[in-house]
PDB file of C-alpha atoms and ligand atoms in Angstrom:
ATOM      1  CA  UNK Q   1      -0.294 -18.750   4.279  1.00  0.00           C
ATOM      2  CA  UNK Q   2       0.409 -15.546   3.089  1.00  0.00           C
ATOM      3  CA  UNK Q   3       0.481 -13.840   6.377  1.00  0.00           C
ATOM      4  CA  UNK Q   4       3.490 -15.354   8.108  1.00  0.00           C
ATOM      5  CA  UNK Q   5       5.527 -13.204   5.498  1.00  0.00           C
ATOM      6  CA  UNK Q   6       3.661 -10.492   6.691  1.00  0.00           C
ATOM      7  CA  UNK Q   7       4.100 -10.540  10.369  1.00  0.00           C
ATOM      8  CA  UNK Q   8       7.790 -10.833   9.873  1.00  0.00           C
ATOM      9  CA  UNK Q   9       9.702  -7.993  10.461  1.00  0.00           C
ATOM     10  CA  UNK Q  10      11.980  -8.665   7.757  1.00  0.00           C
ATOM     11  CA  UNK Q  11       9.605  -8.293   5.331  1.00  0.00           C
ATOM     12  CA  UNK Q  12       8.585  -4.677   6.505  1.00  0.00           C
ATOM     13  CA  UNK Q  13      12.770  -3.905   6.765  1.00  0.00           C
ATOM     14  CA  UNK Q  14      12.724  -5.211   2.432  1.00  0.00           C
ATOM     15  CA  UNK Q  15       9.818  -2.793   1.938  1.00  0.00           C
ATOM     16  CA  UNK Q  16      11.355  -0.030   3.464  1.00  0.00           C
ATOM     17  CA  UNK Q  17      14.431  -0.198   1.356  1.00  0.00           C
ATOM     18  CA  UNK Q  18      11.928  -0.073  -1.382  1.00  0.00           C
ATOM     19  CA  UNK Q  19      10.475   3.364  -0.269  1.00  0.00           C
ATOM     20  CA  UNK Q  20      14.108   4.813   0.424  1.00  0.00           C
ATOM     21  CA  UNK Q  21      15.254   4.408  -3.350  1.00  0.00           C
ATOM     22  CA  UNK Q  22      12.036   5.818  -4.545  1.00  0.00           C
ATOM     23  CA  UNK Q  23      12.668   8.677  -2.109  1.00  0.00           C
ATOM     24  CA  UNK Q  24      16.303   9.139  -2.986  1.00  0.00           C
ATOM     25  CA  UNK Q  25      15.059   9.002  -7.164  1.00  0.00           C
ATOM     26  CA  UNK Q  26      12.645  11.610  -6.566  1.00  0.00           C
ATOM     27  CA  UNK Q  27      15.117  13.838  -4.063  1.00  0.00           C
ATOM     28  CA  UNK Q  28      17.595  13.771  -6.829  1.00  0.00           C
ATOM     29  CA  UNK Q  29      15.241  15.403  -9.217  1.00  0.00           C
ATOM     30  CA  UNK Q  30      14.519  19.382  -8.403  1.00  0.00           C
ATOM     31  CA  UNK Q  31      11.659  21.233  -8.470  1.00  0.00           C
ATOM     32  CA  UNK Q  32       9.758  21.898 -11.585  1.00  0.00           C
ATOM     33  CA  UNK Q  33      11.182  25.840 -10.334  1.00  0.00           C
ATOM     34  CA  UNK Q  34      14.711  24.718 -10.483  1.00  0.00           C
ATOM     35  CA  UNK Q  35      14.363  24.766  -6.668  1.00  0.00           C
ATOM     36  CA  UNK Q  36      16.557  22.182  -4.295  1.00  0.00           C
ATOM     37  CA  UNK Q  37      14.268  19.259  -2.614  1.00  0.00           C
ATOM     38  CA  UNK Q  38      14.296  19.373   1.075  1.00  0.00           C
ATOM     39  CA  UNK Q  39      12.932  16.751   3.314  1.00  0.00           C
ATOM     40  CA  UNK Q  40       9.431  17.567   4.866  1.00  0.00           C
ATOM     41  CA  UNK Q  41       8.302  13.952   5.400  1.00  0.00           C
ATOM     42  CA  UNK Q  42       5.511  13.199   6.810  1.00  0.00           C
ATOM     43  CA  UNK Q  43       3.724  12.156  10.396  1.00  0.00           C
ATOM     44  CA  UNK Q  44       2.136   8.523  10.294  1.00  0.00           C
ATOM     45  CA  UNK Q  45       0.981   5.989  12.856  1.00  0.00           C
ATOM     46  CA  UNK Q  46       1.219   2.686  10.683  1.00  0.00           C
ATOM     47  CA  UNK Q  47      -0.847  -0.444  12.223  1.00  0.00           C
ATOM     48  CA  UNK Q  48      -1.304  -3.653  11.491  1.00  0.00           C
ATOM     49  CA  UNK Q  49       2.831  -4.306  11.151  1.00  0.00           C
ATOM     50  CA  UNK Q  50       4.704  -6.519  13.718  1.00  0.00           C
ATOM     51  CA  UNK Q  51       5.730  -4.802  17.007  1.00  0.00           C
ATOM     52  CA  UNK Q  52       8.987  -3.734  16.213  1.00  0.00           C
ATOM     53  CA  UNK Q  53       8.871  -1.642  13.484  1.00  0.00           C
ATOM     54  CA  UNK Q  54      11.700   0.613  12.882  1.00  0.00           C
ATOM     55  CA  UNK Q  55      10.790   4.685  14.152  1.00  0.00           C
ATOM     56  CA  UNK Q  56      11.202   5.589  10.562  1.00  0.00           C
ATOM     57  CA  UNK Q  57       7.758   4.104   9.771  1.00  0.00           C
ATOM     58  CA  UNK Q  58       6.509   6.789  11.586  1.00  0.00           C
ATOM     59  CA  UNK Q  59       7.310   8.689   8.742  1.00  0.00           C
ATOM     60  CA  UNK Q  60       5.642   8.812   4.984  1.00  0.00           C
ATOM     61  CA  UNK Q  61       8.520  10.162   2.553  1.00  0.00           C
ATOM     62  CA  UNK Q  62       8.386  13.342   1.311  1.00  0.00           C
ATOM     63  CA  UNK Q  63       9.912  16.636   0.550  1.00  0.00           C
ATOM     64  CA  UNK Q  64       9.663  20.365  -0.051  1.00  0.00           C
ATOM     65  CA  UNK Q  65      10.938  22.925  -2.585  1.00  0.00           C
ATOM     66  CA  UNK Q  66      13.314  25.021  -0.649  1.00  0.00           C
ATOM     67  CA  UNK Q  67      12.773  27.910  -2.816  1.00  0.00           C
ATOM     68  CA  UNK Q  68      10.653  30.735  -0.664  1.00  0.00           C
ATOM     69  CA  UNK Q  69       7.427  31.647  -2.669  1.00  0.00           C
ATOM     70  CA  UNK Q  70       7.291  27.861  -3.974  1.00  0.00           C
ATOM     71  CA  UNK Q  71       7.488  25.603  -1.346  1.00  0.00           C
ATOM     72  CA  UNK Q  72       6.139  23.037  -3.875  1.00  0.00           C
ATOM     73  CA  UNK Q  73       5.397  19.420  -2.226  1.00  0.00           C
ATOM     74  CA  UNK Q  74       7.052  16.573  -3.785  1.00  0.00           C
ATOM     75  CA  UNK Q  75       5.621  12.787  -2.367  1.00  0.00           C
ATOM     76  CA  UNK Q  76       7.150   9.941  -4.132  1.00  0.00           C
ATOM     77  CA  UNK Q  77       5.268   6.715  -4.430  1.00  0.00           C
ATOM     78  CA  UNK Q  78       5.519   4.500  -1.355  1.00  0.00           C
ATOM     79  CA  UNK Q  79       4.732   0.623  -1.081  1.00  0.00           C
ATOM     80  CA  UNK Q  80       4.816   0.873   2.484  1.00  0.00           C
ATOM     81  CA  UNK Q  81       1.721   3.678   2.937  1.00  0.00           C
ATOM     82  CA  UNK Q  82      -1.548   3.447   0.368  1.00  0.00           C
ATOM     83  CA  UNK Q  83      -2.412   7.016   0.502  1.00  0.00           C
ATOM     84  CA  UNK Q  84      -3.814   8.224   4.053  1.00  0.00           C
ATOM     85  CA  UNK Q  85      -5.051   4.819   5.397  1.00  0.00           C
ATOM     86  CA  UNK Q  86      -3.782   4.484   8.669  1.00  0.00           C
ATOM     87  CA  UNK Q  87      -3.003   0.796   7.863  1.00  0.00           C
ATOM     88  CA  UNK Q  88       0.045  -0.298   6.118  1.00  0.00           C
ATOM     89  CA  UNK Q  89      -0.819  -1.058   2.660  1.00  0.00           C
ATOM     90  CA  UNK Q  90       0.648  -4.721   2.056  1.00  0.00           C
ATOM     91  CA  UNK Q  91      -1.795  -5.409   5.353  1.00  0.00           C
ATOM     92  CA  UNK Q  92      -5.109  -3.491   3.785  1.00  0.00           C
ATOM     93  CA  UNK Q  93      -4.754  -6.013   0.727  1.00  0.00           C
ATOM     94  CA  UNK Q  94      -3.519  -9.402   2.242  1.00  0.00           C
ATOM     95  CA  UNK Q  95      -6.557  -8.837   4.713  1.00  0.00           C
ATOM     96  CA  UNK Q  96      -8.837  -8.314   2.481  1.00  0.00           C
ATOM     97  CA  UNK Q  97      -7.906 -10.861   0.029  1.00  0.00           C
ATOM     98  CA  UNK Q  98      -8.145 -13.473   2.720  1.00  0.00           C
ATOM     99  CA  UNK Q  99     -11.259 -12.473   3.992  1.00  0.00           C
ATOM    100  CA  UNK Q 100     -13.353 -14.561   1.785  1.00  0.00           C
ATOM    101  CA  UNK Q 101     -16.375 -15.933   2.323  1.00  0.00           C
ATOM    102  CA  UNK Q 102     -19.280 -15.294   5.569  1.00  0.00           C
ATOM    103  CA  UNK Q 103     -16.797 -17.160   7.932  1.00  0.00           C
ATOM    104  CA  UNK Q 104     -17.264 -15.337  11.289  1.00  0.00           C
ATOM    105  CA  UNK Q 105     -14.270 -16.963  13.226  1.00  0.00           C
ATOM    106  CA  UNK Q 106     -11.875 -16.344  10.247  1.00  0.00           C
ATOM    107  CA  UNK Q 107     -12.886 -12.784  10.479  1.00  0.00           C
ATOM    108  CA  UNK Q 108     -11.647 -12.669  14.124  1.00  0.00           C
ATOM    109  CA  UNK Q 109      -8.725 -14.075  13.581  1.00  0.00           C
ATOM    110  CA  UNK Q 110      -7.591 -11.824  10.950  1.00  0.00           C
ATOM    111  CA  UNK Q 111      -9.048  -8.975  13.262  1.00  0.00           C
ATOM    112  CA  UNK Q 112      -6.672 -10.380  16.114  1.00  0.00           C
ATOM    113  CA  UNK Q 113      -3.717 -10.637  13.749  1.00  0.00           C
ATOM    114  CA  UNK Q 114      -3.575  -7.653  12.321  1.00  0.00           C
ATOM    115  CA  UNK Q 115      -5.004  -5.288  14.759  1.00  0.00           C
ATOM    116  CA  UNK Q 116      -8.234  -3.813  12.813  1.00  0.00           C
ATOM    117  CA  UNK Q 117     -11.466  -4.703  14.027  1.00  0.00           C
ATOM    118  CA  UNK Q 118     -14.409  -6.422  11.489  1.00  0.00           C
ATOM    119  CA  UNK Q 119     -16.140  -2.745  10.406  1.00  0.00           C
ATOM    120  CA  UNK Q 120     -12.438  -1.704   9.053  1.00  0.00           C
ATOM    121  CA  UNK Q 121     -12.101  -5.278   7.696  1.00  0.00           C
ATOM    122  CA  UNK Q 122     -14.790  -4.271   5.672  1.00  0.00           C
ATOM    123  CA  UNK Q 123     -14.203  -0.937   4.613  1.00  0.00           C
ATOM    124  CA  UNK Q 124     -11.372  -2.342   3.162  1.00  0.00           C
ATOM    125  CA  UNK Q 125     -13.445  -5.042   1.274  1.00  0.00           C
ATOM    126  CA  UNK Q 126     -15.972  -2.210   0.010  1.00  0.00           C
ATOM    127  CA  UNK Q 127     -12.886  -0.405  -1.292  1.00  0.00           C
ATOM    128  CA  UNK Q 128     -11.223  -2.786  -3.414  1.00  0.00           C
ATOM    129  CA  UNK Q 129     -14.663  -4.056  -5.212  1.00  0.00           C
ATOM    130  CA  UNK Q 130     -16.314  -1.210  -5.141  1.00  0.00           C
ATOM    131  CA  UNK Q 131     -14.278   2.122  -5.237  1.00  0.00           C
ATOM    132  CA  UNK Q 132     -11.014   0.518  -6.936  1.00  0.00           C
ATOM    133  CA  UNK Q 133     -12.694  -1.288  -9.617  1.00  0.00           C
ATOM    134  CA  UNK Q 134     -13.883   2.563 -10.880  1.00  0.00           C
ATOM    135  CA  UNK Q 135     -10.532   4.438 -10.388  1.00  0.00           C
ATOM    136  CA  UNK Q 136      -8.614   5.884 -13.624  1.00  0.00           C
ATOM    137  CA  UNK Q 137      -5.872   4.190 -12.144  1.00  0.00           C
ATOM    138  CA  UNK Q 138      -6.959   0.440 -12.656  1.00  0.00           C
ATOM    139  CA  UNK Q 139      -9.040   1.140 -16.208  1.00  0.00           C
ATOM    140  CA  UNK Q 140      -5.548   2.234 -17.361  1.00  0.00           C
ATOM    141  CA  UNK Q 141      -3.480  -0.367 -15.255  1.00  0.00           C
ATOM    142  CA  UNK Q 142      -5.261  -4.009 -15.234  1.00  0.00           C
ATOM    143  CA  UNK Q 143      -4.912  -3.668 -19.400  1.00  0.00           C
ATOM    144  CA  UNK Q 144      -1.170  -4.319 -18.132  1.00  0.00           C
ATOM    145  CA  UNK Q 145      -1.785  -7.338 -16.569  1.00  0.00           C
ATOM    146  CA  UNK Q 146      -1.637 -10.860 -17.833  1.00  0.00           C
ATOM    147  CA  UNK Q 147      -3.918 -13.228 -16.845  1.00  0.00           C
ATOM    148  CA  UNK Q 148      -6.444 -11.152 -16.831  1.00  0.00           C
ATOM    149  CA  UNK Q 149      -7.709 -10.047 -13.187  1.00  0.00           C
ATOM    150  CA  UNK Q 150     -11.376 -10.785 -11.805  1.00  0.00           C
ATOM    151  CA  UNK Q 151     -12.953  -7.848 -10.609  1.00  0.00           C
ATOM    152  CA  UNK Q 152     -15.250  -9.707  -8.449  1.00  0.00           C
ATOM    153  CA  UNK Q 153     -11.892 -11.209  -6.534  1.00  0.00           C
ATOM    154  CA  UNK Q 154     -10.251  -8.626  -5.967  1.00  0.00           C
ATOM    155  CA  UNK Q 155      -7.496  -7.986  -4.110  1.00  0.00           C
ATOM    156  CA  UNK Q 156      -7.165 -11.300  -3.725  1.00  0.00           C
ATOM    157  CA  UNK Q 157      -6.706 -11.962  -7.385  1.00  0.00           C
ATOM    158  CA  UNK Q 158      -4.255  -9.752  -7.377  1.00  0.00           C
ATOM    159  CA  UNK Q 159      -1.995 -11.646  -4.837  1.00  0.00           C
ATOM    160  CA  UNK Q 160      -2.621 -14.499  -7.175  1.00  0.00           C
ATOM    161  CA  UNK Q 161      -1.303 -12.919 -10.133  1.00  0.00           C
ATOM    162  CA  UNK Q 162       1.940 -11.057  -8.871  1.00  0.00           C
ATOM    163  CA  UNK Q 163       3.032 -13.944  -5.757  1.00  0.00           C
ATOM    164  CA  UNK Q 164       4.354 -17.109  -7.001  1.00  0.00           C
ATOM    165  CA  UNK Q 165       4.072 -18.949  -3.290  1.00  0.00           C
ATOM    166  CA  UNK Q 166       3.363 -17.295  -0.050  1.00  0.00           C
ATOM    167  CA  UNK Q 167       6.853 -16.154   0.922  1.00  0.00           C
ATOM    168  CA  UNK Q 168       7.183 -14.634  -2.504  1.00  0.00           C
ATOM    169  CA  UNK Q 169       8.827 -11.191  -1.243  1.00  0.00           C
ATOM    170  CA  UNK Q 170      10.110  -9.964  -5.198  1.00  0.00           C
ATOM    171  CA  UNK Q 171       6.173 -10.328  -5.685  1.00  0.00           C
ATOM    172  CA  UNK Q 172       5.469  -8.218  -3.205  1.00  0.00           C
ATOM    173  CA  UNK Q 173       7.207  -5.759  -4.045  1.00  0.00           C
ATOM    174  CA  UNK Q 174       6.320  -5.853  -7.515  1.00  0.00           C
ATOM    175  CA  UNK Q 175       2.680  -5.675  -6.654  1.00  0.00           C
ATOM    176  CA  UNK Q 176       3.146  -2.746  -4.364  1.00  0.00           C
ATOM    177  CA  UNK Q 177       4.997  -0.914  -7.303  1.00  0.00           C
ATOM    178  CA  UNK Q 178       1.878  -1.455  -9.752  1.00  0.00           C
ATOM    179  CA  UNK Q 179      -0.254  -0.079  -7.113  1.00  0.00           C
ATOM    180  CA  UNK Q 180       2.352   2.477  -5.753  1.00  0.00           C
ATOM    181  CA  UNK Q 181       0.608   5.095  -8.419  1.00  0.00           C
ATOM    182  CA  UNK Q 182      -2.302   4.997  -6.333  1.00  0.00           C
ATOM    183  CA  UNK Q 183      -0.746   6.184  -2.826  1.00  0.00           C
ATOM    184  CA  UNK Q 184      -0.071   9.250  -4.654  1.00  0.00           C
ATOM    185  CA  UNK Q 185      -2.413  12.583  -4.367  1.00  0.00           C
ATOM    186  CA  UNK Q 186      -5.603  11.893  -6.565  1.00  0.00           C
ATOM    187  CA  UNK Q 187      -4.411   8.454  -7.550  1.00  0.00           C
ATOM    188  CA  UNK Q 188      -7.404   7.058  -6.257  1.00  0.00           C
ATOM    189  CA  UNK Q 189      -9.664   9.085  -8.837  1.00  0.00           C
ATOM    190  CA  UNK Q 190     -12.825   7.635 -10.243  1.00  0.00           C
ATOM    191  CA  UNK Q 191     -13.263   7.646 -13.743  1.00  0.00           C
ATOM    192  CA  UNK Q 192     -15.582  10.615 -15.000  1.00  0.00           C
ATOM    193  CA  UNK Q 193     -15.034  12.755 -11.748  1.00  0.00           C
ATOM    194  CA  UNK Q 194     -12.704  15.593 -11.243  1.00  0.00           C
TER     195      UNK Q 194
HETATM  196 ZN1   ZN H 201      10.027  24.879  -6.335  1.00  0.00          ZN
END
């Protein structure tokens, strides 16, 4: 199953490397001011991970223009954080994608697992058919995709389309960089609001 990948810390170590080059491409580009990039990352308290979890997943990249009277906030994309959520991102989807059907006992398990009891199990199931369905982001995005992706699936027809088999780590992170756009600030935007 999909989760055994998931509980290993290896596969937390791959994503991290992920997040470090997209930190180190946006360091290297300055401030719209011309202004040096400083680090300013910030706080987190990731769960759902295995135990041991490197200290520096305490930490959502980021950085700050070190130019006084701009102080401008740069946050590159991360595959390791989706936005805010307090869970780690690759857990918010997997659970949710395998939470399928009324199954009461499969529900605890997953809650055991991955440390998030059955009203966040939820949430997360409202969010990706209800709220992500509506976001800018995915009108623009699932035109990308081939096969086309059921709405009424999701996420879990997204793990379908981007992981060839269940320790599939390249299709991880592929699917965490088409979603990356959506950890940013506002990425989660519904069409038609503002
Ligand atoms: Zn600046």
């Amino acid at each position: 199953m999909y989760h055994d990948l998931v509980r290993n810390a290896s596969f937390w170590l791959f994503l991290l490397h992920v997040d470090q080059d997209l930190a180190e491409s946006a360091r290297q580009q300055s401030c719209p001011c011309g202004g040096r990039l400083h680090r300013a990352n910030y706080p987190r308290k990731p769960r759902g991970g295995p135990g041991d979890l490197p200290a520096v997943y305490r930490y959502r990249f980021s950085f700050c223009c070190q130019r006084d009277g701009c102080r401008k906030r740069v946050t590159p994309p991360s595959v390791r954080f989706l936005g805010r959520r307090v869970y780690l991102g690759a857990v918010v989807i997997l659970v949710a994608a395998m939470r399928q059907g009324p199954s009461s006992r499969r529900v605890r398990e997953l809650s055991e697992i991955f440390d998030a009891d059955r009203r966040t199990i939820n949430r997360w199931r409202t969010f990706w058919r209800e709220h992500f369905p509506l976001t800018k982001f995915w009108k623009v995005a699932r035109g990308r995709l081939v096969p086309t992706i059921e709405v009424d699936v999701l996420p879990r027809s997204l793990l379908e389309a981007f992981l060839r088999n269940d320790q599939d780590r390249e299709g991880w992170k592929k699917l965490l960089l088409f979603l990356s756009p959506i950890t940013l600030t506002g990425g989660l935007k519904i069409e038609g609001s503002e």
